[in-house]
Amino acid sequence: MHFIRRRQLLASVGASLVPGALFAQAAWPNKPVRIVVPFAPAGTTDILARALAPELSKAFGQTFIIDNKPGAGGNLGADAIAKSAPDGYNLLMGTVGTQAINAALYPKMPFDPARDFAPIVLVAGVPNVLVINPAKAAEYKINSVADLIRYAKANPGKLNMASSGNGTSIHLSGELFKSMTGTYMLHFPYRGSGPALLDLIAGTMDLMFDNLPSALPQIKAGKLKALAVTSAQRSAALPDVPTIAEAGPVKGFDASSWFGLLAPAGTPAEIVNRIQQETARAFESPTFKERLLSQGAIPGGQPPAEFARFIAAETKKWAQVVKVSGAKVD
């Protein structure tokens, strides 16, 4: 009898302890979280991810690790996350390229941007900026967008245009510019803005439509000359630099970039919502918000459903841009 009662007592105690133990074991996050950046270090995607990661680490008490996986216009890194376990430990710092442009640009995609991801939060939007190597600008007498158009028309194929990779907004900004101005420049895709900027500063490349946060330090240091921003309005980070629409005969030109966190489809909604909430809370910090604004980025923070609708709208918009520009990747 005593033996039976003892077994019953132990079973009862075990039943009361196991759920708590299982809950503690399953609590997220109980190990480091990986954020894949699908481009090389030093580009805007990398800059924003590395700025946000410490904020999330503080909020959740676990390290958020940046994992750079560049290649194929961001498709290589995005595909790695699309095929990762949907457990909250694998996140993507997606871009307008990986989530809204590439599907229209590449004839064959390794993943479905809409089906294979759970949008979490829009991190930031940024304008691109048309920058040129200062020595090349002096040599070619290019001091404005109008000068660039005149030179490019008189010298088709002589100018080398760098980008952070095929299908990125940096690439498409250039293609749209060429289409709307009737000019031709040779496109050289890199594995991120970082290596492209190095060659641009060295003079191997002539110009680039880079994301503002990664180009801004080089502009301020005098290593690059800014001709115009690609957004519809001027940037507060470069108030004296005109838009392409106002700087030259390119009316209606608007090609901005954005960046956001996504998880593999099937990631629990509770985890997705918690990441969005903590990201939005980080934007309430004056220090963190000012850090983004000073780099020319506009903080986001929208909930997952709103971010998903935004991606859908951007996909339609950029598909039209790809069609009009004639850009393609074989």
Short mmCIF file of C-alpha atoms in Angstrom, two decimals:
data_model
loop_
_atom_site.label_atom_id
_atom_site.label_comp_id
_atom_site.label_asym_id
_atom_site.label_seq_id
_atom_site.Cartn_x
_atom_site.Cartn_y
_atom_site.Cartn_z
CA MET A 1 0.00 0.00 0.00
CA HIS A 2 2.73 2.42 1.02
CA PHE A 3 4.62 1.57 -2.14
CA ILE A 4 1.59 2.30 -4.31
CA ARG A 5 0.87 5.58 -2.53
CA ARG A 6 4.53 6.58 -2.91
CA ARG A 7 4.41 5.88 -6.64
CA GLN A 8 1.21 7.89 -6.93
CA LEU A 9 2.79 10.74 -4.99
CA LEU A 10 5.90 10.75 -7.17
CA ALA A 11 3.75 10.64 -10.29
CA SER A 12 1.73 13.58 -9.02
CA VAL A 13 4.85 15.60 -8.19
CA GLY A 14 6.38 14.70 -11.54
CA ALA A 15 3.27 15.80 -13.38
CA SER A 16 3.43 19.17 -11.66
CA LEU A 17 7.12 19.61 -12.43
CA VAL A 18 7.41 18.32 -15.98
CA PRO A 19 5.25 20.98 -17.68
CA GLY A 20 7.33 23.72 -16.08
CA ALA A 21 10.53 21.96 -17.05
CA LEU A 22 9.30 21.51 -20.61
CA PHE A 23 8.21 25.14 -20.75
CA ALA A 24 11.63 26.30 -19.54
CA GLN A 25 13.32 24.08 -22.08
CA ALA A 26 11.09 25.32 -24.90
CA ALA A 27 11.18 29.01 -23.92
CA TRP A 28 12.44 31.19 -26.78
CA PRO A 29 15.17 32.24 -27.03
CA ASN A 30 17.35 29.91 -24.99
CA LYS A 31 20.34 30.08 -27.35
CA PRO A 32 21.84 32.61 -29.81
CA VAL A 33 19.69 33.77 -32.74
CA ARG A 34 21.16 34.04 -36.22
CA ILE A 35 20.39 36.98 -38.52
CA VAL A 36 21.53 36.27 -42.07
CA VAL A 37 22.63 39.32 -44.05
CA PRO A 38 22.52 38.28 -47.72
CA PHE A 39 25.28 40.72 -48.71
CA ALA A 40 28.93 41.36 -47.83
CA PRO A 41 29.91 43.38 -44.74
CA ALA A 42 29.94 47.21 -44.78
CA GLY A 43 26.85 47.64 -46.96
CA THR A 44 23.60 49.15 -45.69
CA THR A 45 21.95 45.77 -45.05
CA ASP A 46 24.90 44.83 -42.85
CA ILE A 47 25.02 48.26 -41.16
CA LEU A 48 21.35 48.13 -40.19
CA ALA A 49 21.52 44.52 -39.02
CA ARG A 50 24.53 45.24 -36.82
CA ALA A 51 22.82 48.31 -35.39
CA LEU A 52 19.65 46.39 -34.50
CA ALA A 53 21.25 43.16 -33.24
CA PRO A 54 22.56 44.62 -29.92
CA GLU A 55 19.12 46.13 -29.22
CA LEU A 56 17.47 42.72 -29.66
CA SER A 57 20.22 41.04 -27.62
CA LYS A 58 19.48 43.39 -24.71
CA ALA A 59 15.73 42.88 -25.03
CA PHE A 60 15.83 39.07 -25.11
CA GLY A 61 18.95 38.30 -23.08
CA GLN A 62 20.49 36.26 -25.90
CA THR A 63 23.08 37.08 -28.55
CA PHE A 64 21.79 37.93 -32.01
CA ILE A 65 24.59 36.91 -34.38
CA ILE A 66 25.12 38.45 -37.83
CA ASP A 67 25.91 35.87 -40.53
CA ASN A 68 26.93 37.37 -43.91
CA LYS A 69 25.99 35.13 -46.85
CA PRO A 70 26.44 37.19 -50.03
CA GLY A 71 25.74 36.09 -53.58
CA ALA A 72 23.18 36.07 -56.42
CA GLY A 73 21.75 39.49 -55.59
CA GLY A 74 20.91 38.37 -52.06
CA ASN A 75 19.22 35.15 -53.17
CA LEU A 76 21.90 32.90 -51.66
CA GLY A 77 21.43 34.16 -48.12
CA ALA A 78 17.66 34.52 -48.43
CA ASP A 79 17.38 30.94 -49.67
CA ALA A 80 19.39 29.71 -46.67
CA ILE A 81 16.77 31.19 -44.35
CA ALA A 82 13.83 30.08 -46.49
CA LYS A 83 15.04 26.51 -46.00
CA SER A 84 15.95 26.88 -42.29
CA ALA A 85 14.00 25.51 -39.35
CA PRO A 86 11.05 27.80 -38.45
CA ASP A 87 12.00 27.87 -34.79
CA GLY A 88 12.82 31.56 -34.27
CA TYR A 89 16.57 31.03 -34.34
CA ASN A 90 16.97 31.80 -38.06
CA LEU A 91 16.13 35.29 -39.29
CA LEU A 92 16.80 37.23 -42.48
CA MET A 93 17.56 40.90 -42.91
CA GLY A 94 15.67 41.00 -46.16
CA THR A 95 15.75 43.84 -48.67
CA VAL A 96 13.60 45.29 -51.41
CA GLY A 97 15.79 43.19 -53.72
CA THR A 98 15.37 39.79 -52.08
CA GLN A 99 11.69 40.24 -51.27
CA ALA A 100 10.26 42.43 -54.05
CA ILE A 101 12.61 42.74 -57.05
CA ASN A 102 14.36 39.45 -57.68
CA ALA A 103 11.22 37.47 -58.49
CA ALA A 104 10.67 39.71 -61.53
CA LEU A 105 14.35 39.89 -62.46
CA TYR A 106 15.53 36.28 -62.22
CA PRO A 107 14.00 33.69 -64.61
CA LYS A 108 14.33 31.03 -61.90
CA MET A 109 14.18 31.66 -58.15
CA PRO A 110 15.37 29.16 -55.49
CA PHE A 111 12.55 30.29 -53.17
CA ASP A 112 9.17 32.04 -53.24
CA PRO A 113 9.50 35.44 -51.52
CA ALA A 114 5.80 35.50 -50.57
CA ARG A 115 5.23 31.85 -49.65
CA ASP A 116 8.49 30.92 -47.94
CA PHE A 117 8.79 33.76 -45.43
CA ALA A 118 6.94 35.19 -42.44
CA PRO A 119 7.37 38.99 -42.48
CA ILE A 120 8.27 40.33 -39.03
CA VAL A 121 9.00 44.04 -39.16
CA LEU A 122 10.10 46.78 -41.54
CA VAL A 123 13.38 48.02 -40.07
CA ALA A 124 14.11 51.06 -42.23
CA GLY A 125 13.64 52.76 -45.55
CA VAL A 126 16.49 54.64 -47.23
CA PRO A 127 16.99 56.61 -50.42
CA ASN A 128 19.78 55.65 -52.77
CA VAL A 129 22.35 58.24 -53.74
CA LEU A 130 24.09 58.67 -57.08
CA VAL A 131 27.81 58.96 -56.31
CA ILE A 132 30.81 59.30 -58.58
CA ASN A 133 34.54 59.01 -58.05
CA PRO A 134 35.76 62.63 -57.59
CA ALA A 135 38.80 62.20 -59.85
CA LYS A 136 36.61 60.74 -62.60
CA ALA A 137 34.10 63.54 -62.13
CA ALA A 138 36.87 66.10 -62.66
CA GLU A 139 38.31 64.21 -65.64
CA TYR A 140 34.92 63.83 -67.35
CA LYS A 141 33.67 67.27 -66.20
CA ILE A 142 30.64 65.72 -64.48
CA ASN A 143 29.37 68.00 -61.71
CA SER A 144 25.64 67.37 -62.00
CA VAL A 145 23.06 64.87 -63.23
CA ALA A 146 22.69 66.89 -66.43
CA ASP A 147 26.45 66.66 -66.99
CA LEU A 148 26.32 62.90 -66.44
CA ILE A 149 23.54 62.46 -68.97
CA ARG A 150 25.38 64.53 -71.58
CA TYR A 151 28.63 62.62 -71.07
CA ALA A 152 26.96 59.20 -71.07
CA LYS A 153 25.10 59.98 -74.30
CA ALA A 154 28.27 61.20 -75.97
CA ASN A 155 30.29 58.22 -74.70
CA PRO A 156 27.99 55.15 -74.62
CA GLY A 157 29.50 52.26 -72.66
CA LYS A 158 32.51 54.22 -71.39
CA LEU A 159 31.20 54.72 -67.85
CA ASN A 160 31.39 51.77 -65.45
CA MET A 161 28.44 51.51 -63.03
CA ALA A 162 28.97 49.43 -59.90
CA SER A 163 26.19 47.83 -57.86
CA SER A 164 25.83 45.66 -54.77
CA GLY A 165 24.56 42.80 -56.93
CA ASN A 166 22.09 41.87 -59.64
CA GLY A 167 18.51 42.62 -58.67
CA THR A 168 19.28 45.00 -55.81
CA SER A 169 17.62 48.40 -55.68
CA ILE A 170 21.10 49.80 -56.32
CA HIS A 171 21.24 47.91 -59.61
CA LEU A 172 17.64 48.72 -60.54
CA SER A 173 18.08 52.42 -59.73
CA GLY A 174 20.85 52.50 -62.32
CA GLU A 175 18.87 50.52 -64.87
CA LEU A 176 15.85 52.78 -64.43
CA PHE A 177 18.09 55.83 -64.82
CA LYS A 178 19.55 54.45 -68.05
CA SER A 179 16.10 53.64 -69.36
CA MET A 180 14.61 57.05 -68.54
CA THR A 181 17.60 59.01 -69.90
CA GLY A 182 18.40 56.92 -72.97
CA THR A 183 21.97 56.33 -71.81
CA TYR A 184 24.15 53.23 -71.67
CA MET A 185 26.66 52.43 -68.92
CA LEU A 186 28.36 49.10 -68.24
CA HIS A 187 27.00 47.37 -65.13
CA PHE A 188 29.38 45.56 -62.78
CA PRO A 189 27.60 43.64 -59.99
CA TYR A 190 29.47 43.00 -56.73
CA ARG A 191 28.63 40.84 -53.70
CA GLY A 192 27.58 43.83 -51.64
CA SER A 193 28.06 47.59 -51.37
CA GLY A 194 31.25 47.23 -49.31
CA PRO A 195 33.47 45.77 -52.05
CA ALA A 196 31.77 47.91 -54.72
CA LEU A 197 32.53 51.09 -52.78
CA LEU A 198 36.18 50.10 -52.37
CA ASP A 199 36.60 49.84 -56.15
CA LEU A 200 34.60 53.03 -56.69
CA ILE A 201 36.86 54.97 -54.30
CA ALA A 202 39.95 53.41 -55.91
CA GLY A 203 38.76 54.55 -59.35
CA THR A 204 38.23 51.08 -60.82
CA MET A 205 34.53 51.99 -61.10
CA ASP A 206 33.14 55.37 -62.14
CA LEU A 207 29.79 55.68 -60.39
CA MET A 208 27.16 53.91 -58.32
CA PHE A 209 23.58 54.33 -57.09
CA ASP A 210 24.38 53.25 -53.52
CA ASN A 211 22.19 53.07 -50.41
CA LEU A 212 22.69 56.30 -48.51
CA PRO A 213 23.86 54.85 -45.14
CA SER A 214 26.82 53.01 -46.65
CA ALA A 215 27.84 55.85 -48.98
CA LEU A 216 27.33 58.71 -46.52
CA PRO A 217 30.66 58.38 -44.60
CA GLN A 218 32.56 58.34 -47.90
CA ILE A 219 30.68 61.41 -49.14
CA LYS A 220 31.43 63.30 -45.93
CA ALA A 221 35.08 62.27 -46.13
CA GLY A 222 35.32 63.63 -49.67
CA LYS A 223 36.10 60.21 -51.13
CA LEU A 224 32.91 60.24 -53.21
CA LYS A 225 30.99 63.05 -54.89
CA ALA A 226 27.19 62.98 -54.46
CA LEU A 227 25.25 64.12 -57.52
CA ALA A 228 21.69 63.37 -56.41
CA VAL A 229 19.45 61.18 -54.25
CA THR A 230 17.01 58.79 -55.91
CA SER A 231 13.99 59.47 -53.68
CA ALA A 232 11.11 61.81 -54.51
CA GLN A 233 12.19 64.18 -51.72
CA ARG A 234 15.60 65.33 -50.56
CA SER A 235 17.22 63.50 -47.65
CA ALA A 236 17.63 65.20 -44.29
CA ALA A 237 21.08 63.59 -44.11
CA LEU A 238 22.15 65.41 -47.32
CA PRO A 239 19.87 68.45 -47.49
CA ASP A 240 22.01 70.24 -50.09
CA VAL A 241 22.00 67.32 -52.53
CA PRO A 242 19.11 67.50 -55.04
CA THR A 243 16.87 64.64 -56.12
CA ILE A 244 17.46 63.13 -59.55
CA ALA A 245 14.05 64.44 -60.62
CA GLU A 246 14.98 68.04 -59.83
CA ALA A 247 18.65 67.83 -60.80
CA GLY A 248 18.15 66.71 -64.39
CA PRO A 249 15.48 66.05 -67.04
CA VAL A 250 14.31 62.86 -65.29
CA LYS A 251 10.86 63.79 -64.03
CA GLY A 252 9.12 61.29 -61.76
CA PHE A 253 12.27 59.34 -60.90
CA ASP A 254 11.86 57.58 -57.53
CA ALA A 255 13.80 54.46 -56.53
CA SER A 256 14.29 54.00 -52.80
CA SER A 257 15.35 50.96 -50.75
CA TRP A 258 14.03 49.27 -47.63
CA PHE A 259 15.15 46.58 -45.21
CA GLY A 260 13.24 44.33 -42.84
CA LEU A 261 13.39 41.22 -40.68
CA LEU A 262 11.77 38.02 -41.89
CA ALA A 263 11.64 34.44 -40.64
CA PRO A 264 11.02 31.12 -42.39
CA ALA A 265 7.34 30.47 -43.06
CA GLY A 266 5.81 28.55 -40.17
CA THR A 267 7.73 30.37 -37.45
CA PRO A 268 5.36 30.65 -34.44
CA ALA A 269 3.33 33.87 -34.48
CA GLU A 270 4.20 34.47 -30.82
CA ILE A 271 7.90 34.69 -31.68
CA VAL A 272 7.28 36.85 -34.75
CA ASN A 273 5.18 39.27 -32.73
CA ARG A 274 7.69 39.48 -29.89
CA ILE A 275 10.53 40.36 -32.29
CA GLN A 276 8.39 43.04 -33.95
CA GLN A 277 7.40 44.52 -30.60
CA GLU A 278 10.97 44.71 -29.33
CA THR A 279 12.17 46.20 -32.63
CA ALA A 280 9.47 48.86 -32.46
CA ARG A 281 10.40 49.49 -28.82
CA ALA A 282 14.05 49.99 -29.85
CA PHE A 283 12.94 52.76 -32.20
CA GLU A 284 11.52 54.60 -29.19
CA SER A 285 15.07 55.03 -27.89
CA PRO A 286 16.20 58.53 -28.93
CA THR A 287 19.80 57.34 -29.19
CA PHE A 288 19.04 54.40 -31.48
CA LYS A 289 16.55 56.38 -33.58
CA GLU A 290 19.02 59.24 -34.03
CA ARG A 291 21.70 56.74 -35.03
CA LEU A 292 19.53 55.56 -37.92
CA LEU A 293 18.42 59.05 -38.92
CA SER A 294 22.00 60.31 -38.96
CA GLN A 295 22.80 57.59 -41.50
CA GLY A 296 19.96 58.68 -43.76
CA ALA A 297 17.67 55.79 -42.74
CA ILE A 298 14.01 56.27 -41.80
CA PRO A 299 13.00 53.86 -38.95
CA GLY A 300 10.08 51.50 -39.52
CA GLY A 301 8.53 49.25 -36.85
CA GLN A 302 5.25 48.27 -38.52
CA PRO A 303 3.45 45.07 -37.37
CA PRO A 304 3.84 41.85 -39.40
CA ALA A 305 0.52 42.12 -41.26
CA GLU A 306 1.25 45.70 -42.32
CA PHE A 307 4.77 44.74 -43.39
CA ALA A 308 3.34 41.88 -45.47
CA ARG A 309 0.96 44.26 -47.27
CA PHE A 310 3.84 46.65 -47.89
CA ILE A 311 5.94 43.87 -49.46
CA ALA A 312 3.04 42.87 -51.72
CA ALA A 313 2.64 46.45 -52.95
CA GLU A 314 6.39 46.84 -53.48
CA THR A 315 6.51 43.59 -55.46
CA LYS A 316 3.95 44.97 -57.93
CA LYS A 317 5.75 48.32 -58.16
CA TRP A 318 9.19 46.87 -58.83
CA ALA A 319 7.91 44.30 -61.31
CA GLN A 320 6.79 47.28 -63.39
CA VAL A 321 10.17 48.98 -62.93
CA VAL A 322 11.94 45.82 -64.13
CA LYS A 323 9.64 45.67 -67.15
CA VAL A 324 10.11 49.33 -68.06
CA SER A 325 13.88 49.27 -67.55
CA GLY A 326 14.37 46.07 -69.53
CA ALA A 327 16.71 44.78 -66.83
CA LYS A 328 17.26 41.04 -66.62
CA VAL A 329 19.62 38.50 -65.10
CA ASP A 330 20.48 35.40 -67.12
#
